[in-house]
PDB file of C-alpha atoms and ligand atoms in Angstrom:
ATOM      1  CA  MET L   9      31.885 206.310 115.624  1.00  0.00           C
ATOM      2  CA  ALA L  10      32.001 207.798 112.141  1.00  0.00           C
ATOM      3  CA  ARG L  11      34.546 210.581 111.723  1.00  0.00           C
ATOM      4  CA  ARG L  12      32.928 213.975 111.596  1.00  0.00           C
ATOM      5  CA  ARG L  13      33.487 216.276 108.717  1.00  0.00           C
ATOM      6  CA  ARG L  14      35.733 219.176 109.665  1.00  0.00           C
ATOM      7  CA  ILE L  15      34.227 222.286 108.098  1.00  0.00           C
ATOM      8  CA  TYR L  16      36.820 224.826 109.227  1.00  0.00           C
ATOM      9  CA  GLU L  17      39.796 225.073 111.544  1.00  0.00           C
ATOM     10  CA  GLY L  18      40.472 228.528 112.941  1.00  0.00           C
ATOM     11  CA  LYS L  19      42.974 229.877 115.429  1.00  0.00           C
ATOM     12  CA  ALA L  20      40.998 229.035 118.570  1.00  0.00           C
ATOM     13  CA  LYS L  21      38.267 226.651 117.445  1.00  0.00           C
ATOM     14  CA  VAL L  22      37.414 223.860 115.031  1.00  0.00           C
ATOM     15  CA  MET L  23      33.969 223.734 113.424  1.00  0.00           C
ATOM     16  CA  PHE L  24      32.618 220.270 112.629  1.00  0.00           C
ATOM     17  CA  GLU L  25      29.483 219.256 110.794  1.00  0.00           C
ATOM     18  CA  GLY L  26      26.705 218.889 113.379  1.00  0.00           C
ATOM     19  CA  PRO L  27      24.364 215.935 113.932  1.00  0.00           C
ATOM     20  CA  GLU L  28      21.433 217.629 112.177  1.00  0.00           C
ATOM     21  CA  PRO L  29      21.370 219.779 109.050  1.00  0.00           C
ATOM     22  CA  GLY L  30      21.933 223.426 109.867  1.00  0.00           C
ATOM     23  CA  THR L  31      23.994 222.689 112.970  1.00  0.00           C
ATOM     24  CA  LEU L  32      27.715 222.758 113.718  1.00  0.00           C
ATOM     25  CA  VAL L  33      29.827 221.454 116.559  1.00  0.00           C
ATOM     26  CA  GLN L  34      32.150 224.137 117.877  1.00  0.00           C
ATOM     27  CA  TYR L  35      35.298 222.571 119.405  1.00  0.00           C
ATOM     28  CA  PHE L  36      37.340 224.882 121.674  1.00  0.00           C
ATOM     29  CA  LYS L  37      41.130 224.429 121.419  1.00  0.00           C
ATOM     30  CA  ASP L  38      43.831 225.471 123.900  1.00  0.00           C
ATOM     31  CA  ASP L  39      45.688 227.295 121.088  1.00  0.00           C
ATOM     32  CA  ALA L  40      46.161 231.019 121.509  1.00  0.00           C
ATOM     33  CA  THR L  41      47.324 233.580 118.959  1.00  0.00           C
ATOM     34  CA  ALA L  42      47.868 237.309 119.104  1.00  0.00           C
ATOM     35  CA  PHE L  43      49.049 240.173 116.909  1.00  0.00           C
ATOM     36  CA  ASN L  44      47.405 238.722 113.811  1.00  0.00           C
ATOM     37  CA  ASN L  45      48.947 235.275 114.276  1.00  0.00           C
ATOM     38  CA  GLN L  46      52.531 236.470 114.866  1.00  0.00           C
ATOM     39  CA  LYS L  47      52.501 235.242 118.467  1.00  0.00           C
ATOM     40  CA  LYS L  48      51.409 231.659 119.021  1.00  0.00           C
ATOM     41  CA  GLY L  49      51.084 229.515 122.123  1.00  0.00           C
ATOM     42  CA  THR L  50      48.853 227.260 124.153  1.00  0.00           C
ATOM     43  CA  ILE L  51      46.990 228.027 127.328  1.00  0.00           C
ATOM     44  CA  THR L  52      46.333 224.736 129.132  1.00  0.00           C
ATOM     45  CA  GLY L  53      42.634 224.245 129.811  1.00  0.00           C
ATOM     46  CA  LYS L  54      41.592 227.398 127.919  1.00  0.00           C
ATOM     47  CA  GLY L  55      39.291 225.486 125.564  1.00  0.00           C
ATOM     48  CA  VAL L  56      37.417 223.842 128.431  1.00  0.00           C
ATOM     49  CA  LEU L  57      37.007 227.148 130.275  1.00  0.00           C
ATOM     50  CA  ASN L  58      35.977 229.162 127.200  1.00  0.00           C
ATOM     51  CA  ASN L  59      33.420 226.495 126.275  1.00  0.00           C
ATOM     52  CA  ARG L  60      31.835 226.891 129.732  1.00  0.00           C
ATOM     53  CA  ILE L  61      32.155 230.677 129.931  1.00  0.00           C
ATOM     54  CA  SER L  62      30.697 231.203 126.456  1.00  0.00           C
ATOM     55  CA  GLU L  63      27.843 228.756 127.186  1.00  0.00           C
ATOM     56  CA  PHE L  64      27.055 230.616 130.406  1.00  0.00           C
ATOM     57  CA  LEU L  65      27.072 234.066 128.775  1.00  0.00           C
ATOM     58  CA  MET L  66      25.099 232.992 125.679  1.00  0.00           C
ATOM     59  CA  LEU L  67      22.427 231.410 127.929  1.00  0.00           C
ATOM     60  CA  ARG L  68      22.161 234.538 130.097  1.00  0.00           C
ATOM     61  CA  LEU L  69      21.868 236.679 126.939  1.00  0.00           C
ATOM     62  CA  ALA L  70      19.194 234.372 125.487  1.00  0.00           C
ATOM     63  CA  GLU L  71      17.235 234.854 128.716  1.00  0.00           C
ATOM     64  CA  ILE L  72      17.008 238.591 128.045  1.00  0.00           C
ATOM     65  CA  GLY L  73      15.893 237.984 124.465  1.00  0.00           C
ATOM     66  CA  ILE L  74      19.155 238.202 122.514  1.00  0.00           C
ATOM     67  CA  PRO L  75      19.004 235.667 119.655  1.00  0.00           C
ATOM     68  CA  THR L  76      22.143 233.486 119.695  1.00  0.00           C
ATOM     69  CA  HIS L  77      23.543 230.537 117.732  1.00  0.00           C
ATOM     70  CA  PHE L  78      23.978 228.469 120.928  1.00  0.00           C
ATOM     71  CA  VAL L  79      21.957 225.251 121.189  1.00  0.00           C
ATOM     72  CA  ARG L  80      23.611 223.234 123.971  1.00  0.00           C
ATOM     73  CA  ARG L  81      26.947 222.199 125.387  1.00  0.00           C
ATOM     74  CA  LEU L  82      27.888 218.681 124.329  1.00  0.00           C
ATOM     75  CA  ASN L  83      30.938 217.979 126.487  1.00  0.00           C
ATOM     76  CA  MET L  84      34.001 219.644 128.045  1.00  0.00           C
ATOM     77  CA  ARG L  85      35.265 221.141 124.797  1.00  0.00           C
ATOM     78  CA  GLU L  86      32.300 221.134 122.427  1.00  0.00           C
ATOM     79  CA  GLN L  87      29.013 222.910 121.979  1.00  0.00           C
ATOM     80  CA  LEU L  88      26.266 222.520 119.412  1.00  0.00           C
ATOM     81  CA  VAL L  89      25.396 225.720 117.546  1.00  0.00           C
ATOM     82  CA  ARG L  90      23.118 226.727 114.672  1.00  0.00           C
ATOM     83  CA  GLU L  91      25.126 227.199 111.497  1.00  0.00           C
ATOM     84  CA  VAL L  92      24.964 230.806 110.346  1.00  0.00           C
ATOM     85  CA  GLU L  93      26.319 232.880 107.503  1.00  0.00           C
ATOM     86  CA  ILE L  94      28.890 234.935 109.373  1.00  0.00           C
ATOM     87  CA  ILE L  95      28.852 238.666 108.633  1.00  0.00           C
ATOM     88  CA  PRO L  96      32.558 239.380 108.028  1.00  0.00           C
ATOM     89  CA  VAL L  97      32.647 242.240 110.517  1.00  0.00           C
ATOM     90  CA  GLU L  98      34.081 242.150 114.038  1.00  0.00           C
ATOM     91  CA  VAL L  99      31.993 244.384 116.268  1.00  0.00           C
ATOM     92  CA  VAL L 100      34.064 245.846 119.109  1.00  0.00           C
ATOM     93  CA  ILE L 101      32.349 247.584 122.028  1.00  0.00           C
ATOM     94  CA  ARG L 102      34.487 249.692 124.353  1.00  0.00           C
ATOM     95  CA  ASN L 103      33.746 251.142 127.795  1.00  0.00           C
ATOM     96  CA  ILE L 104      37.283 251.977 128.945  1.00  0.00           C
ATOM     97  CA  VAL L 105      40.318 252.944 126.842  1.00  0.00           C
ATOM     98  CA  ALA L 106      42.653 250.004 126.138  1.00  0.00           C
ATOM     99  CA  GLY L 107      44.520 248.191 123.376  1.00  0.00           C
ATOM    100  CA  SER L 108      44.366 249.585 119.854  1.00  0.00           C
ATOM    101  CA  LEU L 109      42.182 252.555 120.904  1.00  0.00           C
ATOM    102  CA  ALA L 110      44.832 253.687 123.406  1.00  0.00           C
ATOM    103  CA  LYS L 111      47.475 253.436 120.677  1.00  0.00           C
ATOM    104  CA  ARG L 112      45.456 255.092 117.909  1.00  0.00           C
ATOM    105  CA  PHE L 113      44.638 258.219 119.925  1.00  0.00           C
ATOM    106  CA  ALA L 114      47.595 258.195 122.362  1.00  0.00           C
ATOM    107  CA  LEU L 115      45.217 257.810 125.314  1.00  0.00           C
ATOM    108  CA  ALA L 116      46.108 256.353 128.681  1.00  0.00           C
ATOM    109  CA  GLU L 117      44.868 252.806 129.181  1.00  0.00           C
ATOM    110  CA  GLY L 118      42.203 252.714 131.860  1.00  0.00           C
ATOM    111  CA  THR L 119      40.582 256.065 131.011  1.00  0.00           C
ATOM    112  CA  PRO L 120      36.794 255.611 131.211  1.00  0.00           C
ATOM    113  CA  LEU L 121      35.036 256.605 127.972  1.00  0.00           C
ATOM    114  CA  PRO L 122      32.313 259.291 128.218  1.00  0.00           C
ATOM    115  CA  ARG L 123      30.001 256.838 126.426  1.00  0.00           C
ATOM    116  CA  SER L 124      30.391 253.341 125.009  1.00  0.00           C
ATOM    117  CA  ILE L 125      31.998 253.275 121.570  1.00  0.00           C
ATOM    118  CA  VAL L 126      31.143 250.679 118.932  1.00  0.00           C
ATOM    119  CA  GLU L 127      33.701 250.026 116.190  1.00  0.00           C
ATOM    120  CA  TYR L 128      33.663 247.743 113.167  1.00  0.00           C
ATOM    121  CA  TYR L 129      36.641 245.807 111.806  1.00  0.00           C
ATOM    122  CA  TYR L 130      36.647 243.855 108.542  1.00  0.00           C
ATOM    123  CA  LYS L 131      37.279 240.194 109.351  1.00  0.00           C
ATOM    124  CA  SER L 132      40.343 239.396 107.223  1.00  0.00           C
ATOM    125  CA  ASP L 133      43.526 237.769 108.529  1.00  0.00           C
ATOM    126  CA  GLU L 134      45.380 238.757 105.330  1.00  0.00           C
ATOM    127  CA  LEU L 135      44.588 242.444 105.862  1.00  0.00           C
ATOM    128  CA  GLY L 136      45.025 242.343 109.649  1.00  0.00           C
ATOM    129  CA  ASP L 137      41.334 243.121 110.393  1.00  0.00           C
ATOM    130  CA  PRO L 138      41.275 246.812 109.320  1.00  0.00           C
ATOM    131  CA  LEU L 139      38.985 249.319 111.036  1.00  0.00           C
ATOM    132  CA  VAL L 140      36.060 250.143 108.731  1.00  0.00           C
ATOM    133  CA  SER L 141      33.071 252.467 108.746  1.00  0.00           C
ATOM    134  CA  GLU L 142      29.408 251.701 108.053  1.00  0.00           C
ATOM    135  CA  GLU L 143      30.002 253.106 104.563  1.00  0.00           C
ATOM    136  CA  HIS L 144      32.557 250.396 103.798  1.00  0.00           C
ATOM    137  CA  ILE L 145      30.265 247.712 105.198  1.00  0.00           C
ATOM    138  CA  THR L 146      27.291 248.720 103.069  1.00  0.00           C
ATOM    139  CA  ALA L 147      29.243 249.725  99.929  1.00  0.00           C
ATOM    140  CA  PHE L 148      31.099 246.403  99.840  1.00  0.00           C
ATOM    141  CA  GLY L 149      27.888 244.498 100.560  1.00  0.00           C
ATOM    142  CA  TRP L 150      29.028 242.838 103.809  1.00  0.00           C
ATOM    143  CA  ALA L 151      25.787 243.943 105.478  1.00  0.00           C
ATOM    144  CA  THR L 152      22.810 246.186 104.735  1.00  0.00           C
ATOM    145  CA  PRO L 153      22.023 249.468 106.538  1.00  0.00           C
ATOM    146  CA  GLN L 154      19.161 247.601 108.284  1.00  0.00           C
ATOM    147  CA  ASP L 155      21.588 244.853 109.419  1.00  0.00           C
ATOM    148  CA  ILE L 156      23.905 247.507 110.851  1.00  0.00           C
ATOM    149  CA  ASP L 157      21.044 249.188 112.732  1.00  0.00           C
ATOM    150  CA  ASP L 158      20.067 245.813 114.200  1.00  0.00           C
ATOM    151  CA  ILE L 159      23.662 244.860 115.024  1.00  0.00           C
ATOM    152  CA  LEU L 160      24.285 248.197 116.761  1.00  0.00           C
ATOM    153  CA  ALA L 161      21.125 247.863 118.864  1.00  0.00           C
ATOM    154  CA  LEU L 162      22.007 244.265 119.800  1.00  0.00           C
ATOM    155  CA  ALA L 163      25.622 245.178 120.593  1.00  0.00           C
ATOM    156  CA  LEU L 164      24.551 247.976 122.961  1.00  0.00           C
ATOM    157  CA  ARG L 165      21.994 245.772 124.730  1.00  0.00           C
ATOM    158  CA  ILE L 166      24.584 243.022 125.116  1.00  0.00           C
ATOM    159  CA  ASN L 167      27.071 245.547 126.478  1.00  0.00           C
ATOM    160  CA  ASP L 168      24.583 246.947 129.024  1.00  0.00           C
ATOM    161  CA  PHE L 169      23.731 243.490 130.259  1.00  0.00           C
ATOM    162  CA  LEU L 170      27.296 242.139 130.387  1.00  0.00           C
ATOM    163  CA  LEU L 171      28.622 245.291 132.101  1.00  0.00           C
ATOM    164  CA  GLY L 172      26.203 244.629 134.964  1.00  0.00           C
ATOM    165  CA  LEU L 173      26.761 240.882 135.021  1.00  0.00           C
ATOM    166  CA  PHE L 174      30.551 241.249 135.262  1.00  0.00           C
ATOM    167  CA  LEU L 175      30.358 244.133 137.740  1.00  0.00           C
ATOM    168  CA  GLY L 176      28.334 241.837 139.994  1.00  0.00           C
ATOM    169  CA  VAL L 177      31.315 239.472 140.197  1.00  0.00           C
ATOM    170  CA  GLY L 178      33.944 242.195 140.635  1.00  0.00           C
ATOM    171  CA  LEU L 179      35.032 242.601 137.006  1.00  0.00           C
ATOM    172  CA  LYS L 180      35.121 245.654 134.733  1.00  0.00           C
ATOM    173  CA  LEU L 181      34.152 244.891 131.131  1.00  0.00           C
ATOM    174  CA  VAL L 182      36.738 247.120 129.431  1.00  0.00           C
ATOM    175  CA  ASP L 183      36.016 246.076 125.832  1.00  0.00           C
ATOM    176  CA  PHE L 184      34.984 243.021 123.839  1.00  0.00           C
ATOM    177  CA  LYS L 185      34.397 241.678 120.338  1.00  0.00           C
ATOM    178  CA  LEU L 186      31.218 240.148 118.927  1.00  0.00           C
ATOM    179  CA  GLU L 187      30.367 238.375 115.676  1.00  0.00           C
ATOM    180  CA  PHE L 188      26.913 238.134 114.164  1.00  0.00           C
ATOM    181  CA  GLY L 189      25.500 235.830 111.521  1.00  0.00           C
ATOM    182  CA  ARG L 190      22.451 235.360 109.341  1.00  0.00           C
ATOM    183  CA  LEU L 191      20.153 232.493 110.175  1.00  0.00           C
ATOM    184  CA  TYR L 192      17.599 231.431 107.558  1.00  0.00           C
ATOM    185  CA  GLU L 193      14.458 229.904 109.062  1.00  0.00           C
ATOM    186  CA  GLU L 194      12.486 227.235 107.191  1.00  0.00           C
ATOM    187  CA  SER L 195       9.930 229.926 106.373  1.00  0.00           C
ATOM    188  CA  GLY L 196      12.694 231.665 104.402  1.00  0.00           C
ATOM    189  CA  GLU L 197      12.824 234.451 106.976  1.00  0.00           C
ATOM    190  CA  MET L 198      16.275 235.776 107.889  1.00  0.00           C
ATOM    191  CA  ARG L 199      17.283 236.576 111.485  1.00  0.00           C
ATOM    192  CA  LEU L 200      20.502 238.095 112.771  1.00  0.00           C
ATOM    193  CA  VAL L 201      21.957 236.135 115.663  1.00  0.00           C
ATOM    194  CA  LEU L 202      24.944 236.449 117.953  1.00  0.00           C
ATOM    195  CA  ALA L 203      27.533 233.824 116.932  1.00  0.00           C
ATOM    196  CA  ASP L 204      31.116 232.723 117.691  1.00  0.00           C
ATOM    197  CA  GLU L 205      32.017 232.994 121.408  1.00  0.00           C
ATOM    198  CA  ILE L 206      32.219 235.407 124.333  1.00  0.00           C
ATOM    199  CA  SER L 207      35.147 234.566 126.606  1.00  0.00           C
ATOM    200  CA  PRO L 208      38.346 236.075 128.046  1.00  0.00           C
ATOM    201  CA  ASP L 209      39.843 235.461 124.564  1.00  0.00           C
ATOM    202  CA  ASN L 210      37.760 238.310 123.167  1.00  0.00           C
ATOM    203  CA  CYS L 211      36.927 240.440 126.210  1.00  0.00           C
ATOM    204  CA  ARG L 212      39.135 242.644 128.368  1.00  0.00           C
ATOM    205  CA  LEU L 213      38.186 242.035 132.004  1.00  0.00           C
ATOM    206  CA  TRP L 214      39.850 243.887 134.858  1.00  0.00           C
ATOM    207  CA  ASP L 215      39.371 243.326 138.589  1.00  0.00           C
ATOM    208  CA  THR L 216      37.267 246.236 139.891  1.00  0.00           C
ATOM    209  CA  LYS L 217      39.478 246.823 142.937  1.00  0.00           C
ATOM    210  CA  THR L 218      43.021 246.161 141.682  1.00  0.00           C
ATOM    211  CA  ASN L 219      42.622 246.570 137.887  1.00  0.00           C
ATOM    212  CA  GLU L 220      44.409 243.231 137.516  1.00  0.00           C
ATOM    213  CA  LYS L 221      43.941 241.921 133.966  1.00  0.00           C
ATOM    214  CA  LEU L 222      41.999 238.660 133.810  1.00  0.00           C
ATOM    215  CA  ASP L 223      41.944 238.069 130.052  1.00  0.00           C
ATOM    216  CA  LYS L 224      44.020 237.353 126.960  1.00  0.00           C
ATOM    217  CA  ASP L 225      46.190 240.446 127.530  1.00  0.00           C
ATOM    218  CA  ARG L 226      48.080 238.263 130.056  1.00  0.00           C
ATOM    219  CA  PHE L 227      49.126 236.124 127.068  1.00  0.00           C
ATOM    220  CA  ARG L 228      49.580 239.015 124.590  1.00  0.00           C
ATOM    221  CA  ARG L 229      51.775 240.959 127.019  1.00  0.00           C
ATOM    222  CA  ASP L 230      53.605 238.010 128.648  1.00  0.00           C
ATOM    223  CA  LEU L 231      52.216 238.838 132.087  1.00  0.00           C
ATOM    224  CA  GLY L 232      52.155 235.209 133.280  1.00  0.00           C
ATOM    225  CA  GLY L 233      49.283 233.554 135.150  1.00  0.00           C
ATOM    226  CA  VAL L 234      47.232 233.191 131.981  1.00  0.00           C
ATOM    227  CA  GLU L 235      45.495 229.912 132.899  1.00  0.00           C
ATOM    228  CA  GLU L 236      44.827 231.190 136.400  1.00  0.00           C
ATOM    229  CA  ALA L 237      43.199 234.350 135.009  1.00  0.00           C
ATOM    230  CA  TYR L 238      40.752 232.369 132.823  1.00  0.00           C
ATOM    231  CA  GLN L 239      40.019 230.089 135.806  1.00  0.00           C
ATOM    232  CA  GLU L 240      39.369 233.097 138.011  1.00  0.00           C
ATOM    233  CA  VAL L 241      36.793 234.470 135.547  1.00  0.00           C
ATOM    234  CA  ALA L 242      35.041 231.072 135.487  1.00  0.00           C
ATOM    235  CA  ARG L 243      35.224 230.844 139.287  1.00  0.00           C
ATOM    236  CA  ARG L 244      33.659 234.266 139.748  1.00  0.00           C
ATOM    237  CA  LEU L 245      30.865 233.404 137.321  1.00  0.00           C
ATOM    238  CA  GLY L 246      30.239 230.306 139.429  1.00  0.00           C
ATOM    239  CA  ILE L 247      31.098 227.825 136.681  1.00  0.00           C
ATOM    240  CA  LEU L 248      34.490 226.414 137.622  1.00  0.00           C
ATOM    241  CA  LEU L 249      34.474 222.644 137.335  1.00  0.00           C
ATOM    242  CA  GLU L 250      35.339 221.901 140.946  1.00  0.00           C
ATOM    243  CA  GLY L 251      33.120 218.893 141.485  1.00  0.00           C
ATOM    244  CA  GLY L 252      33.092 217.572 137.919  1.00  0.00           C
ATOM    245  CA  PRO L 253      31.299 218.640 134.762  1.00  0.00           C
ATOM    246  CA  ASN L 254      27.878 218.898 136.430  1.00  0.00           C
ATOM    247  CA  ASP L 255      29.063 221.257 139.148  1.00  0.00           C
ATOM    248  CA  LEU L 256      27.126 224.384 138.215  1.00  0.00           C
ATOM    249  CA  LYS L 257      26.943 226.922 141.013  1.00  0.00           C
ATOM    250  CA  ALA L 258      25.227 230.277 141.090  1.00  0.00           C
ATOM    251  CA  PRO L 259      27.384 233.360 140.374  1.00  0.00           C
ATOM    252  CA  GLU L 260      29.213 234.674 143.408  1.00  0.00           C
ATOM    253  CA  SER L 261      28.359 238.262 144.287  1.00  0.00           C
ATOM    254  CA  ILE L 262      31.225 240.600 145.170  1.00  0.00           C
ATOM    255  CA  GLN L 263      30.412 243.834 146.988  1.00  0.00           C
TER     256      GLN L 263
HETATM  257  P1  LIG J  16      39.332 232.519 113.442  1.00  0.00           P
HETATM  258  O1  LIG J  16      38.548 232.156 112.215  1.00  0.00           O
HETATM  259  O2  LIG J  16      39.391 234.022 113.646  1.00  0.00           O
HETATM  260  O3  LIG J  16      40.678 231.889 113.507  1.00  0.00           O
HETATM  261  P2  LIG J  16      38.133 230.699 115.426  1.00  0.00           P
HETATM  262  O4  LIG J  16      39.299 229.798 115.595  1.00  0.00           O
HETATM  263  O5  LIG J  16      37.396 231.108 116.649  1.00  0.00           O
HETATM  264  O6  LIG J  16      38.468 232.069 114.701  1.00  0.00           O
HETATM  265  O7  LIG J  16      37.167 229.953 114.424  1.00  0.00           O
HETATM  266  C1  LIG J  16      35.788 229.953 114.514  1.00  0.00           C
HETATM  267  C2  LIG J  16      35.224 230.395 113.164  1.00  0.00           C
HETATM  268  O8  LIG J  16      33.877 229.973 113.062  1.00  0.00           O
HETATM  269  C3  LIG J  16      35.238 231.911 113.009  1.00  0.00           C
HETATM  270  O9  LIG J  16      35.693 232.237 111.722  1.00  0.00           O
HETATM  271  C4  LIG J  16      33.775 232.312 113.206  1.00  0.00           C
HETATM  272  O10 LIG J  16      33.444 233.449 112.443  1.00  0.00           O
HETATM  273  C5  LIG J  16      33.039 231.083 112.716  1.00  0.00           C
HETATM  274  N1  LIG J  16      31.760 230.862 113.372  1.00  0.00           N
HETATM  275  C6  LIG J  16      31.414 231.106 114.658  1.00  0.00           C
HETATM  276  N2  LIG J  16      30.138 230.739 114.909  1.00  0.00           N
HETATM  277  C7  LIG J  16      29.642 230.249 113.760  1.00  0.00           C
HETATM  278  C8  LIG J  16      28.356 229.719 113.364  1.00  0.00           C
HETATM  279  N3  LIG J  16      27.366 229.612 114.218  1.00  0.00           N
HETATM  280  N4  LIG J  16      28.188 229.328 112.061  1.00  0.00           N
HETATM  281  C9  LIG J  16      29.224 229.440 111.187  1.00  0.00           C
HETATM  282  N5  LIG J  16      30.437 229.914 111.486  1.00  0.00           N
HETATM  283  C10 LIG J  16      30.656 230.326 112.753  1.00  0.00           C
HETATM  284  N1  LIG J  17      39.452 241.411 119.758  1.00  0.00           N
HETATM  285  C1  LIG J  17      39.194 240.118 119.360  1.00  0.00           C
HETATM  286  N2  LIG J  17      39.671 239.695 118.149  1.00  0.00           N
HETATM  287  C2  LIG J  17      40.390 240.492 117.323  1.00  0.00           C
HETATM  288  C3  LIG J  17      40.661 241.819 117.738  1.00  0.00           C
HETATM  289  C4  LIG J  17      40.168 242.245 118.956  1.00  0.00           C
HETATM  290  O1  LIG J  17      38.544 239.366 120.081  1.00  0.00           O
HETATM  291  O2  LIG J  17      40.777 240.045 116.224  1.00  0.00           O
HETATM  292  C5  LIG J  17      38.941 241.891 121.057  1.00  0.00           C
HETATM  293  C6  LIG J  17      40.057 242.089 122.077  1.00  0.00           C
HETATM  294  O3  LIG J  17      40.179 240.938 122.896  1.00  0.00           O
HETATM  295  C7  LIG J  17      39.572 243.254 122.890  1.00  0.00           C
HETATM  296  C8  LIG J  17      38.697 244.078 121.908  1.00  0.00           C
HETATM  297  O4  LIG J  17      38.371 243.169 120.857  1.00  0.00           O
HETATM  298  O5  LIG J  17      38.730 242.814 123.948  1.00  0.00           O
HETATM  299  C9  LIG J  17      39.398 245.301 121.354  1.00  0.00           C
HETATM  300  O6  LIG J  17      40.638 244.926 120.821  1.00  0.00           O
HETATM  301  P1  LIG J  17      41.671 246.016 120.266  1.00  0.00           P
HETATM  302  O7  LIG J  17      41.079 246.697 119.079  1.00  0.00           O
HETATM  303  O8  LIG J  17      42.089 246.897 121.382  1.00  0.00           O
HETATM  304  O9  LIG J  17      42.847 245.197 119.675  1.00  0.00           O
HETATM  305  P2  LIG J  17      44.094 244.489 120.351  1.00  0.00           P
HETATM  306  O10 LIG J  17      44.942 245.555 120.955  1.00  0.00           O
HETATM  307  O11 LIG J  17      43.530 243.534 121.336  1.00  0.00           O
HETATM  308  O12 LIG J  17      44.702 243.811 119.184  1.00  0.00           O
END
């Protein structure tokens, strides 16, 4: 088979040229990084699990009308996506105080927020992804005011839906990060779509009963049981590969 052209290698994924123009193959690695690349490691099987978890969540979101880059899963570690022009802004949605928000305002982790908070960070490894306001985003031309309105509305809808989905399997969606991109249709029309991935790499997920962390914080904070945590999320969503790659069960409901 001809070698595929590698478009970009990031910290957690490799993007290859896709089989048709306008598509990319997103390859999920086991590599994990934290604290802006200062901490590096591997989480065995993470790529396989994130590929499945992200596929599952993108498909559920598409069902409620959220436009996404996802086309189809190709194999254990790869999925086909539409190539988009990534908006260089990380959109973080928070429901419960944790991580950098706890630090910034000296708040106790685990405090529920009176309402969901959406924050924007400029996507730049060199600058350590600084927190930015809408003013920065529009003044520097990263996105238009209309894009921001659309992104905010999408982010809140995604949050509402995922909060319920995770609650149904006994998980609190504490916070998570989204990326959006511009997709140009053949008609020349531009659409904003959800891109990148949604997985325990970019969500905080806590068990509803015990508050046990089932996400990348286990790696960031050396809590151990990292692989098991990712597996548990997949298991609860009903997508753990118990009987082989075609073993797709319905989500398990936890009262
Ligand atoms: P990072 O770049 O932060 O190290 P990854 O290792 O996850 O992150 O690399 C994936 C890269 O691909 C990210 O920079 C992300 O913005 C980009 N990306 C995600 N989805 C798409 C897409 N559909 N089209 C183009 N680029 C994408
Ligand atoms: N996040 C991410 N990529 C980043 C920064 C944050 O996916 O570069 C996610 C992170 O997993 C968490 C949420 O965004 O679910 C909020 O992260 P926070 O600002 O608290 O930063 P952290 O303390 O994780 O660095």
